[in-house]
Structures are given as C-alpha cells and as structure tokens.
C-alpha cells in the first residue's frame, strides 16, 4: 500500500486523532485513480458529443496520474520496514512551470476527493465550475469544491497544489476564503487542502486546514439542491456507460454487488457503477430519499492493490500496467 503523510490543523477534537495530529493515509493506486476520475470538474460535454467526451476524459485524467506519478520506497528511520510513497516521475520533473502548475492543481483536487472520502465520510465532491452552465451567476468569492456527505450534510473545500514545498503564502490562501452558504444553509465543514512535494525526495504530502470563517466579507449563497447535485456528479460516468462508443458495457459481480463496467484499454482500466445506482439514474424518477438510504445500507468494500469501490458506488479496476512493481519504474520502463 501507498502512504501519504499529512498534517491537519484547526480541526476540533470531535474529529478524533486522524484530524488532530499528523498521520498517514494508506491507499492503493486504485484509490488514487478512483479519486482522480470521480472528482467532478468543469467539462466540455456541452460542446463535444457526451459519449465521446466521457470516454476520452477518463483516458486523459488517468494518463495525467500514470505519467506524472510513481512509487518509491523509503525507510522512515534507521531500521524497520520500508514505506512506499508517491513521488514525482521523471516526466513530471521535465515539464515547464505552467504544465507543472496545472497538474499540481489536478493532484490537489484528487487528494481532496480522497481525503474527504476516507476521513470525513464525504463520497461526493464537485468543482463549482461544474455549475457554470446551470447557475445563472457564480457568486464571488466562491469555494473551489462542494461536497455532500452520506449524512446529507454539505461540505465546502479549497484545493491548492504545489510542485515543490509548501509556502506560507499558500497556507494564507487556504484561510482566506469566505464561508459559503448552500441553499441558504451553512455547510457542516470548510476544509482547505494543499498538496505538495518535498524538496529533497519529491515525496507527495498534504496539509489539511479547518480554517475559521472569513467574517469580513459577504457569504456567497449557492443555489444547489442535493438531487440536482448528485445527478450532475454521476453525469460523466452515466454518459460513458450508456454510450455505444468504446464498446458495450460488461457486468461484474464483486463482493455480492453487480457493477456495470466499461473497459478503457488505452488506460488499462475498467470503470463502472453499481447497477442499482445506474438503474436509479436511468429510471427518470430519481428519489433522493431512496438513494441516500441505499448508500447507507451498502456495505463498505476495502480496496485491494488493483480494485477500489468508493462509497459513491463507483468501481475502478486497474490492469497490470498499474501494478505496484511497475509503478516503481519510470513511465517508459513500465511497458511490456
């Protein structure tokens, strides 16, 4: 398993030791890919055919992770077992500053999605730019991300990504956003996450902040509803699974649950959705109450080295190209 070291700050004791002192998040490559493929962000499906767009968006996001990250083993002390960390690949290190900045921001979105799922029971996370087509006007300032927890409560999040060390300026920017309201309600939590790489070994780490609300500015109000939010969250995957492009879906039974999957050979992965969720979305009578109840009843599935099933019901299975052995190599050496 991979280790991502993180330092939390400002969280109350009610969140427990995982968010009140430095710790490690253990995850698999399939967790990283799941987070990167499911964090909702602005897309071009209103410009490009949705079926074609969805397929190549999955290829694009997974390729960003595959080519720019790799694994490396380090011993935390003078003795003891080796820990496997995520580091920059040589391909990432050769990029120019603008490309590094764009990829670092995508990594911050990916880690925010992973951390709020693992530590805050918030499976659904969307970038607010997703709503530029449906909201008449985004209030300013607005948070980067809006999350919905399994308890039905809202979370807002800021994400910052850096290709090198974490600066004080970045930390100040995590604290600077105002407290957004969602449908007139104060969210249960405001989270800031900064992902960065250490100066010496280029190890990926994270800093989490529960910043105080900025009372010096007017709080923006986001006119979102849980039902519309969830339908938007699953749009990319629903487009992919119902499209003819890329071949028909396949069905997989995994730990007593049936998943509708699409093979993405260019990325050497399968991605899909719990069939019960797909049918609810396809039925046209999506009931928020029944959906949330079904998610609470769904048993938790522990990730393996190659398979992750998120609490959102999204299934990701990685092929041999993503094996732990190959991910220790630079991207050109993984072929074969």
PDB file of N, CA and C in Angstrom, residues 180-220:
ATOM      1  N   UNK A 180     -19.102  29.976   2.440  1.00  0.00           N
ATOM      2  CA  UNK A 180     -20.246  29.929   1.530  1.00  0.00           C
ATOM      3  C   UNK A 180     -21.435  29.257   2.203  1.00  0.00           C
ATOM      4  N   UNK A 181     -22.618  29.696   1.808  1.00  0.00           N
ATOM      5  CA  UNK A 181     -23.848  29.023   2.199  1.00  0.00           C
ATOM      6  C   UNK A 181     -24.378  28.240   0.998  1.00  0.00           C
ATOM      7  N   UNK A 182     -25.025  27.123   1.265  1.00  0.00           N
ATOM      8  CA  UNK A 182     -25.576  26.290   0.204  1.00  0.00           C
ATOM      9  C   UNK A 182     -27.076  26.180   0.422  1.00  0.00           C
ATOM     10  N   UNK A 183     -27.831  26.674  -0.554  1.00  0.00           N
ATOM     11  CA  UNK A 183     -29.288  26.728  -0.443  1.00  0.00           C
ATOM     12  C   UNK A 183     -29.698  27.400   0.874  1.00  0.00           C
ATOM     13  N   UNK A 184     -28.944  28.440   1.254  1.00  0.00           N
ATOM     14  CA  UNK A 184     -29.256  29.198   2.457  1.00  0.00           C
ATOM     15  C   UNK A 184     -28.792  28.570   3.746  1.00  0.00           C
ATOM     16  N   UNK A 185     -28.117  27.406   3.669  1.00  0.00           N
ATOM     17  CA  UNK A 185     -27.676  26.701   4.866  1.00  0.00           C
ATOM     18  C   UNK A 185     -26.154  26.763   5.007  1.00  0.00           C
ATOM     19  N   UNK A 186     -25.711  26.888   6.225  1.00  0.00           N
ATOM     20  CA  UNK A 186     -24.285  26.873   6.492  1.00  0.00           C
ATOM     21  C   UNK A 186     -23.765  25.446   6.371  1.00  0.00           C
ATOM     22  N   UNK A 187     -22.690  25.213   5.611  1.00  0.00           N
ATOM     23  CA  UNK A 187     -22.159  23.855   5.493  1.00  0.00           C
ATOM     24  C   UNK A 187     -21.607  23.354   6.822  1.00  0.00           C
ATOM     25  N   UNK A 188     -21.584  22.039   6.967  1.00  0.00           N
ATOM     26  CA  UNK A 188     -21.111  21.445   8.213  1.00  0.00           C
ATOM     27  C   UNK A 188     -19.627  21.670   8.428  1.00  0.00           C
ATOM     28  N   UNK A 189     -18.869  21.838   7.319  1.00  0.00           N
ATOM     29  CA  UNK A 189     -17.420  21.942   7.462  1.00  0.00           C
ATOM     30  C   UNK A 189     -16.836  22.669   6.264  1.00  0.00           C
ATOM     31  N   UNK A 190     -15.813  23.474   6.533  1.00  0.00           N
ATOM     32  CA  UNK A 190     -14.993  24.096   5.494  1.00  0.00           C
ATOM     33  C   UNK A 190     -13.596  23.505   5.603  1.00  0.00           C
ATOM     34  N   UNK A 191     -13.108  22.935   4.504  1.00  0.00           N
ATOM     35  CA  UNK A 191     -11.817  22.247   4.502  1.00  0.00           C
ATOM     36  C   UNK A 191     -10.909  22.878   3.464  1.00  0.00           C
ATOM     37  N   UNK A 192      -9.667  23.114   3.849  1.00  0.00           N
ATOM     38  CA  UNK A 192      -8.647  23.516   2.889  1.00  0.00           C
ATOM     39  C   UNK A 192      -7.591  22.431   2.805  1.00  0.00           C
ATOM     40  N   UNK A 193      -7.217  22.048   1.597  1.00  0.00           N
ATOM     41  CA  UNK A 193      -6.163  21.039   1.418  1.00  0.00           C
ATOM     42  C   UNK A 193      -5.134  21.547   0.426  1.00  0.00           C
ATOM     43  N   UNK A 194      -3.888  21.438   0.812  1.00  0.00           N
ATOM     44  CA  UNK A 194      -2.778  21.764  -0.081  1.00  0.00           C
ATOM     45  C   UNK A 194      -1.937  20.514  -0.275  1.00  0.00           C
ATOM     46  N   UNK A 195      -1.754  20.118  -1.522  1.00  0.00           N
ATOM     47  CA  UNK A 195      -0.838  19.014  -1.834  1.00  0.00           C
ATOM     48  C   UNK A 195       0.481  19.612  -2.305  1.00  0.00           C
ATOM     49  N   UNK A 196       1.568  18.947  -1.980  1.00  0.00           N
ATOM     50  CA  UNK A 196       2.879  19.475  -2.340  1.00  0.00           C
ATOM     51  C   UNK A 196       3.883  18.334  -2.367  1.00  0.00           C
ATOM     52  N   UNK A 197       5.069  18.615  -2.891  1.00  0.00           N
ATOM     53  CA  UNK A 197       6.147  17.637  -2.935  1.00  0.00           C
ATOM     54  C   UNK A 197       7.317  18.156  -2.106  1.00  0.00           C
ATOM     55  N   UNK A 198       7.945  17.269  -1.345  1.00  0.00           N
ATOM     56  CA  UNK A 198       9.068  17.681  -0.512  1.00  0.00           C
ATOM     57  C   UNK A 198      10.254  18.068  -1.390  1.00  0.00           C
ATOM     58  N   UNK A 199      11.106  18.948  -0.849  1.00  0.00           N
ATOM     59  CA  UNK A 199      12.222  19.475  -1.632  1.00  0.00           C
ATOM     60  C   UNK A 199      13.260  18.399  -1.939  1.00  0.00           C
ATOM     61  N   UNK A 200      13.520  17.500  -0.985  1.00  0.00           N
ATOM     62  CA  UNK A 200      14.639  16.573  -1.157  1.00  0.00           C
ATOM     63  C   UNK A 200      14.290  15.388  -2.045  1.00  0.00           C
ATOM     64  N   UNK A 201      13.264  14.628  -1.681  1.00  0.00           N
ATOM     65  CA  UNK A 201      12.951  13.395  -2.407  1.00  0.00           C
ATOM     66  C   UNK A 201      11.718  13.498  -3.291  1.00  0.00           C
ATOM     67  N   UNK A 202      11.111  14.691  -3.350  1.00  0.00           N
ATOM     68  CA  UNK A 202       9.915  14.914  -4.179  1.00  0.00           C
ATOM     69  C   UNK A 202       8.783  13.972  -3.800  1.00  0.00           C
ATOM     70  N   UNK A 203       8.566  13.804  -2.490  1.00  0.00           N
ATOM     71  CA  UNK A 203       7.504  12.930  -1.974  1.00  0.00           C
ATOM     72  C   UNK A 203       6.215  13.732  -1.857  1.00  0.00           C
ATOM     73  N   UNK A 204       5.126  13.142  -2.304  1.00  0.00           N
ATOM     74  CA  UNK A 204       3.817  13.796  -2.241  1.00  0.00           C
ATOM     75  C   UNK A 204       3.289  13.784  -0.807  1.00  0.00           C
ATOM     76  N   UNK A 205       2.924  14.960  -0.301  1.00  0.00           N
ATOM     77  CA  UNK A 205       2.354  15.104   1.036  1.00  0.00           C
ATOM     78  C   UNK A 205       1.164  16.054   0.974  1.00  0.00           C
ATOM     79  N   UNK A 206       0.448  16.146   2.086  1.00  0.00           N
ATOM     80  CA  UNK A 206      -0.740  17.001   2.122  1.00  0.00           C
ATOM     81  C   UNK A 206      -0.810  17.745   3.448  1.00  0.00           C
ATOM     82  N   UNK A 207      -1.395  18.918   3.377  1.00  0.00           N
ATOM     83  CA  UNK A 207      -1.689  19.732   4.559  1.00  0.00           C
ATOM     84  C   UNK A 207      -3.180  20.017   4.551  1.00  0.00           C
ATOM     85  N   UNK A 208      -3.857  19.769   5.668  1.00  0.00           N
ATOM     86  CA  UNK A 208      -5.296  19.993   5.771  1.00  0.00           C
ATOM     87  C   UNK A 208      -5.570  21.052   6.818  1.00  0.00           C
ATOM     88  N   UNK A 209      -6.504  21.933   6.494  1.00  0.00           N
ATOM     89  CA  UNK A 209      -6.843  23.037   7.389  1.00  0.00           C
ATOM     90  C   UNK A 209      -8.362  23.115   7.548  1.00  0.00           C
ATOM     91  N   UNK A 210      -8.799  23.334   8.785  1.00  0.00           N
ATOM     92  CA  UNK A 210     -10.193  23.711   9.036  1.00  0.00           C
ATOM     93  C   UNK A 210     -10.161  25.187   9.381  1.00  0.00           C
ATOM     94  N   UNK A 211     -10.201  26.056   8.358  1.00  0.00           N
ATOM     95  CA  UNK A 211      -9.983  27.484   8.614  1.00  0.00           C
ATOM     96  C   UNK A 211     -11.186  28.135   9.263  1.00  0.00           C
ATOM     97  N   UNK A 212     -10.948  29.171  10.040  1.00  0.00           N
ATOM     98  CA  UNK A 212     -12.089  29.936  10.579  1.00  0.00           C
ATOM     99  C   UNK A 212     -12.815  30.649   9.458  1.00  0.00           C
ATOM    100  N   UNK A 213     -14.113  30.815   9.625  1.00  0.00           N
ATOM    101  CA  UNK A 213     -14.908  31.515   8.607  1.00  0.00           C
ATOM    102  C   UNK A 213     -14.427  32.953   8.492  1.00  0.00           C
ATOM    103  N   UNK A 214     -14.345  33.425   7.253  1.00  0.00           N
ATOM    104  CA  UNK A 214     -13.947  34.805   6.995  1.00  0.00           C
ATOM    105  C   UNK A 214     -15.175  35.704   7.151  1.00  0.00           C
ATOM    106  N   UNK A 215     -15.269  36.350   8.270  1.00  0.00           N
ATOM    107  CA  UNK A 215     -16.456  37.168   8.558  1.00  0.00           C
ATOM    108  C   UNK A 215     -16.337  38.580   7.997  1.00  0.00           C
ATOM    109  N   UNK A 216     -15.204  38.865   7.349  1.00  0.00           N
ATOM    110  CA  UNK A 216     -15.008  40.217   6.840  1.00  0.00           C
ATOM    111  C   UNK A 216     -15.623  40.456   5.481  1.00  0.00           C
ATOM    112  N   UNK A 217     -16.207  39.419   4.874  1.00  0.00           N
ATOM    113  CA  UNK A 217     -16.830  39.599   3.564  1.00  0.00           C
ATOM    114  C   UNK A 217     -18.193  38.924   3.562  1.00  0.00           C
ATOM    115  N   UNK A 218     -18.989  39.266   2.571  1.00  0.00           N
ATOM    116  CA  UNK A 218     -20.328  38.704   2.476  1.00  0.00           C
ATOM    117  C   UNK A 218     -20.259  37.236   2.083  1.00  0.00           C
ATOM    118  N   UNK A 219     -21.050  36.396   2.756  1.00  0.00           N
ATOM    119  CA  UNK A 219     -21.049  34.978   2.458  1.00  0.00           C
ATOM    120  C   UNK A 219     -21.849  34.700   1.184  1.00  0.00           C
ATOM    121  N   UNK A 220     -21.224  34.093   0.147  1.00  0.00           N
ATOM    122  CA  UNK A 220     -21.989  33.768  -1.053  1.00  0.00           C
ATOM    123  C   UNK A 220     -22.988  32.658  -0.767  1.00  0.00           C
TER     124      UNK A 220
END
